[in-house]
């Protein structure tokens, strides 16, 4: 949780931590398994390499993404080499939208789009329990009024 803990304001507390859902590994795992079952050849090797690349990319995304609700802000941090952060004070958040497809609803995953005043937004893909994240956010905002 390095970035968020280092950048907390005085008397600010972490109240909720969002997690990335395991579904981000699914496509890479499918590609990898397809590569394993193919007969020997260059195509098999290439598909296995692509599957491994996708799995590593998903792992890095999961480990370098922080989704935090604090007593004062919502913070989303992405990236390993090129860091992208969105920090919105609670009074700057206009809406928090949840987007779920059929598979997302089955596995309790989904994307969240946090829209702030002035046109800023933070799309957060593949979060675990997105409805719980939204509910926690609104409860925290209501309790901090």
mmCIF file of C-alpha atoms in Angstrom:
data_model
loop_
_atom_site.group_PDB
_atom_site.id
_atom_site.type_symbol
_atom_site.label_atom_id
_atom_site.label_comp_id
_atom_site.label_asym_id
_atom_site.label_seq_id
_atom_site.Cartn_x
_atom_site.Cartn_y
_atom_site.Cartn_z
ATOM 1 C CA UNK A 1 0.000 0.000 0.000
ATOM 2 C CA UNK A 2 3.060 2.233 -0.261
ATOM 3 C CA UNK A 3 1.833 5.204 -2.306
ATOM 4 C CA UNK A 4 -1.344 5.887 -0.364
ATOM 5 C CA UNK A 5 0.232 5.496 3.073
ATOM 6 C CA UNK A 6 3.042 7.875 2.098
ATOM 7 C CA UNK A 7 0.600 10.505 0.841
ATOM 8 C CA UNK A 8 -2.051 10.586 3.548
ATOM 9 C CA UNK A 9 -2.896 14.027 4.884
ATOM 10 C CA UNK A 10 -2.733 14.733 8.624
ATOM 11 C CA UNK A 11 -5.684 13.141 10.472
ATOM 12 C CA UNK A 12 -6.723 11.224 7.319
ATOM 13 C CA UNK A 13 -7.540 7.537 7.795
ATOM 14 C CA UNK A 14 -7.876 4.644 5.358
ATOM 15 C CA UNK A 15 -11.461 3.403 5.681
ATOM 16 C CA UNK A 16 -11.840 0.946 2.792
ATOM 17 C CA UNK A 17 -9.458 -0.854 0.442
ATOM 18 C CA UNK A 18 -10.729 -2.088 -2.923
ATOM 19 C CA UNK A 19 -9.226 -5.208 -4.492
ATOM 20 C CA UNK A 20 -8.654 -6.186 -8.105
ATOM 21 C CA UNK A 21 -10.681 -9.289 -9.030
ATOM 22 C CA UNK A 22 -9.043 -12.556 -10.107
ATOM 23 C CA UNK A 23 -10.993 -12.400 -13.374
ATOM 24 C CA UNK A 24 -8.169 -10.287 -14.862
ATOM 25 C CA UNK A 25 -6.117 -13.498 -15.106
ATOM 26 C CA UNK A 26 -8.807 -15.437 -16.978
ATOM 27 C CA UNK A 27 -7.989 -14.496 -20.587
ATOM 28 C CA UNK A 28 -4.251 -15.055 -20.123
ATOM 29 C CA UNK A 29 -4.896 -18.413 -18.465
ATOM 30 C CA UNK A 30 -7.180 -19.520 -21.302
ATOM 31 C CA UNK A 31 -4.605 -18.524 -23.938
ATOM 32 C CA UNK A 32 -1.867 -20.330 -21.989
ATOM 33 C CA UNK A 33 -3.916 -23.548 -21.621
ATOM 34 C CA UNK A 34 -4.860 -23.478 -25.322
ATOM 35 C CA UNK A 35 -1.144 -23.253 -26.095
ATOM 36 C CA UNK A 36 -0.427 -26.243 -23.875
ATOM 37 C CA UNK A 37 -2.960 -28.506 -25.585
ATOM 38 C CA UNK A 38 -1.860 -27.683 -29.129
ATOM 39 C CA UNK A 39 0.480 -30.108 -30.916
ATOM 40 C CA UNK A 40 4.181 -29.240 -30.928
ATOM 41 C CA UNK A 41 5.259 -26.425 -33.201
ATOM 42 C CA UNK A 42 6.004 -22.746 -33.460
ATOM 43 C CA UNK A 43 2.329 -21.794 -33.024
ATOM 44 C CA UNK A 44 2.189 -23.682 -29.702
ATOM 45 C CA UNK A 45 5.291 -21.866 -28.465
ATOM 46 C CA UNK A 46 3.986 -18.457 -29.544
ATOM 47 C CA UNK A 47 0.593 -18.986 -27.923
ATOM 48 C CA UNK A 48 2.211 -20.134 -24.664
ATOM 49 C CA UNK A 49 4.467 -17.045 -24.687
ATOM 50 C CA UNK A 50 1.488 -14.759 -25.343
ATOM 51 C CA UNK A 51 -0.458 -16.445 -22.526
ATOM 52 C CA UNK A 52 2.460 -16.012 -20.122
ATOM 53 C CA UNK A 53 2.830 -12.368 -21.152
ATOM 54 C CA UNK A 54 -0.870 -11.737 -20.481
ATOM 55 C CA UNK A 55 -0.657 -13.445 -17.085
ATOM 56 C CA UNK A 56 2.419 -11.419 -16.092
ATOM 57 C CA UNK A 57 0.766 -8.204 -17.285
ATOM 58 C CA UNK A 58 -2.347 -8.979 -15.199
ATOM 59 C CA UNK A 59 -0.197 -9.799 -12.166
ATOM 60 C CA UNK A 60 1.695 -6.497 -12.438
ATOM 61 C CA UNK A 61 -1.595 -4.605 -12.842
ATOM 62 C CA UNK A 62 -3.044 -6.268 -9.735
ATOM 63 C CA UNK A 63 0.054 -5.628 -7.633
ATOM 64 C CA UNK A 64 0.510 -1.984 -8.677
ATOM 65 C CA UNK A 65 -3.098 -0.842 -8.403
ATOM 66 C CA UNK A 66 -4.360 0.758 -5.206
ATOM 67 C CA UNK A 67 -8.039 1.619 -4.704
ATOM 68 C CA UNK A 68 -8.605 3.396 -1.432
ATOM 69 C CA UNK A 69 -11.395 5.303 0.266
ATOM 70 C CA UNK A 70 -10.104 7.501 3.062
ATOM 71 C CA UNK A 71 -11.893 9.782 5.465
ATOM 72 C CA UNK A 72 -11.261 12.681 3.049
ATOM 73 C CA UNK A 73 -10.658 11.309 -0.466
ATOM 74 C CA UNK A 74 -10.998 8.539 -3.001
ATOM 75 C CA UNK A 75 -7.591 7.506 -4.342
ATOM 76 C CA UNK A 76 -6.888 5.313 -7.366
ATOM 77 C CA UNK A 77 -3.256 4.594 -8.260
ATOM 78 C CA UNK A 78 -2.199 2.549 -11.284
ATOM 79 C CA UNK A 79 1.097 1.631 -12.863
ATOM 80 C CA UNK A 80 4.580 0.362 -12.167
ATOM 81 C CA UNK A 81 6.857 2.450 -14.359
ATOM 82 C CA UNK A 82 4.406 5.076 -15.537
ATOM 83 C CA UNK A 83 2.279 5.915 -12.505
ATOM 84 C CA UNK A 84 -1.191 7.376 -12.913
ATOM 85 C CA UNK A 85 -3.076 8.601 -9.869
ATOM 86 C CA UNK A 86 -6.490 10.116 -9.394
ATOM 87 C CA UNK A 87 -7.275 11.656 -6.023
ATOM 88 C CA UNK A 88 -10.671 13.224 -5.495
ATOM 89 C CA UNK A 89 -11.887 14.856 -2.307
ATOM 90 C CA UNK A 90 -15.311 13.547 -1.322
ATOM 91 C CA UNK A 91 -16.915 16.909 -2.119
ATOM 92 C CA UNK A 92 -15.450 16.767 -5.660
ATOM 93 C CA UNK A 93 -17.028 13.426 -6.610
ATOM 94 C CA UNK A 94 -20.090 13.878 -8.825
ATOM 95 C CA UNK A 95 -20.905 10.223 -9.399
ATOM 96 C CA UNK A 96 -19.658 6.700 -8.899
ATOM 97 C CA UNK A 97 -20.947 4.338 -11.600
ATOM 98 C CA UNK A 98 -20.680 0.539 -11.613
ATOM 99 C CA UNK A 99 -20.479 -1.345 -14.905
ATOM 100 C CA UNK A 100 -20.985 -5.122 -14.899
ATOM 101 C CA UNK A 101 -21.500 -7.594 -17.704
ATOM 102 C CA UNK A 102 -23.107 -11.001 -17.269
ATOM 103 C CA UNK A 103 -19.845 -12.769 -16.376
ATOM 104 C CA UNK A 104 -18.915 -9.912 -14.034
ATOM 105 C CA UNK A 105 -22.207 -10.284 -12.177
ATOM 106 C CA UNK A 106 -21.704 -14.042 -11.835
ATOM 107 C CA UNK A 107 -18.187 -13.683 -10.366
ATOM 108 C CA UNK A 108 -18.956 -10.432 -8.475
ATOM 109 C CA UNK A 109 -16.550 -8.244 -10.436
ATOM 110 C CA UNK A 110 -16.990 -5.080 -12.442
ATOM 111 C CA UNK A 111 -15.679 -1.707 -13.389
ATOM 112 C CA UNK A 112 -16.195 1.523 -11.531
ATOM 113 C CA UNK A 113 -16.098 4.991 -13.040
ATOM 114 C CA UNK A 114 -15.614 7.786 -10.539
ATOM 115 C CA UNK A 115 -16.488 11.154 -12.077
ATOM 116 C CA UNK A 116 -15.307 14.318 -10.445
ATOM 117 C CA UNK A 117 -16.059 17.986 -10.850
ATOM 118 C CA UNK A 118 -14.146 19.689 -13.625
ATOM 119 C CA UNK A 119 -14.240 16.654 -15.905
ATOM 120 C CA UNK A 120 -11.771 14.453 -14.042
ATOM 121 C CA UNK A 121 -12.567 10.756 -13.921
ATOM 122 C CA UNK A 122 -11.056 7.523 -12.686
ATOM 123 C CA UNK A 123 -12.055 4.367 -14.542
ATOM 124 C CA UNK A 124 -11.235 1.350 -12.399
ATOM 125 C CA UNK A 125 -11.507 -1.934 -14.315
ATOM 126 C CA UNK A 126 -12.028 -5.392 -12.820
ATOM 127 C CA UNK A 127 -12.592 -4.505 -9.191
ATOM 128 C CA UNK A 128 -13.795 -7.214 -6.831
ATOM 129 C CA UNK A 129 -17.177 -6.519 -5.233
ATOM 130 C CA UNK A 130 -17.837 -3.223 -7.041
ATOM 131 C CA UNK A 131 -21.283 -2.771 -5.505
ATOM 132 C CA UNK A 132 -19.757 -3.111 -2.036
ATOM 133 C CA UNK A 133 -17.104 -0.512 -2.978
ATOM 134 C CA UNK A 134 -19.839 1.907 -4.095
ATOM 135 C CA UNK A 135 -21.945 1.227 -0.978
ATOM 136 C CA UNK A 136 -18.958 1.760 1.323
ATOM 137 C CA UNK A 137 -18.096 4.997 -0.458
ATOM 138 C CA UNK A 138 -21.569 6.480 -0.035
ATOM 139 C CA UNK A 139 -21.774 5.344 3.611
ATOM 140 C CA UNK A 140 -18.403 6.959 4.348
ATOM 141 C CA UNK A 141 -19.426 10.203 2.661
ATOM 142 C CA UNK A 142 -22.741 10.239 4.534
ATOM 143 C CA UNK A 143 -21.074 9.569 7.892
ATOM 144 C CA UNK A 144 -18.435 12.277 7.356
ATOM 145 C CA UNK A 145 -20.916 15.100 6.698
#
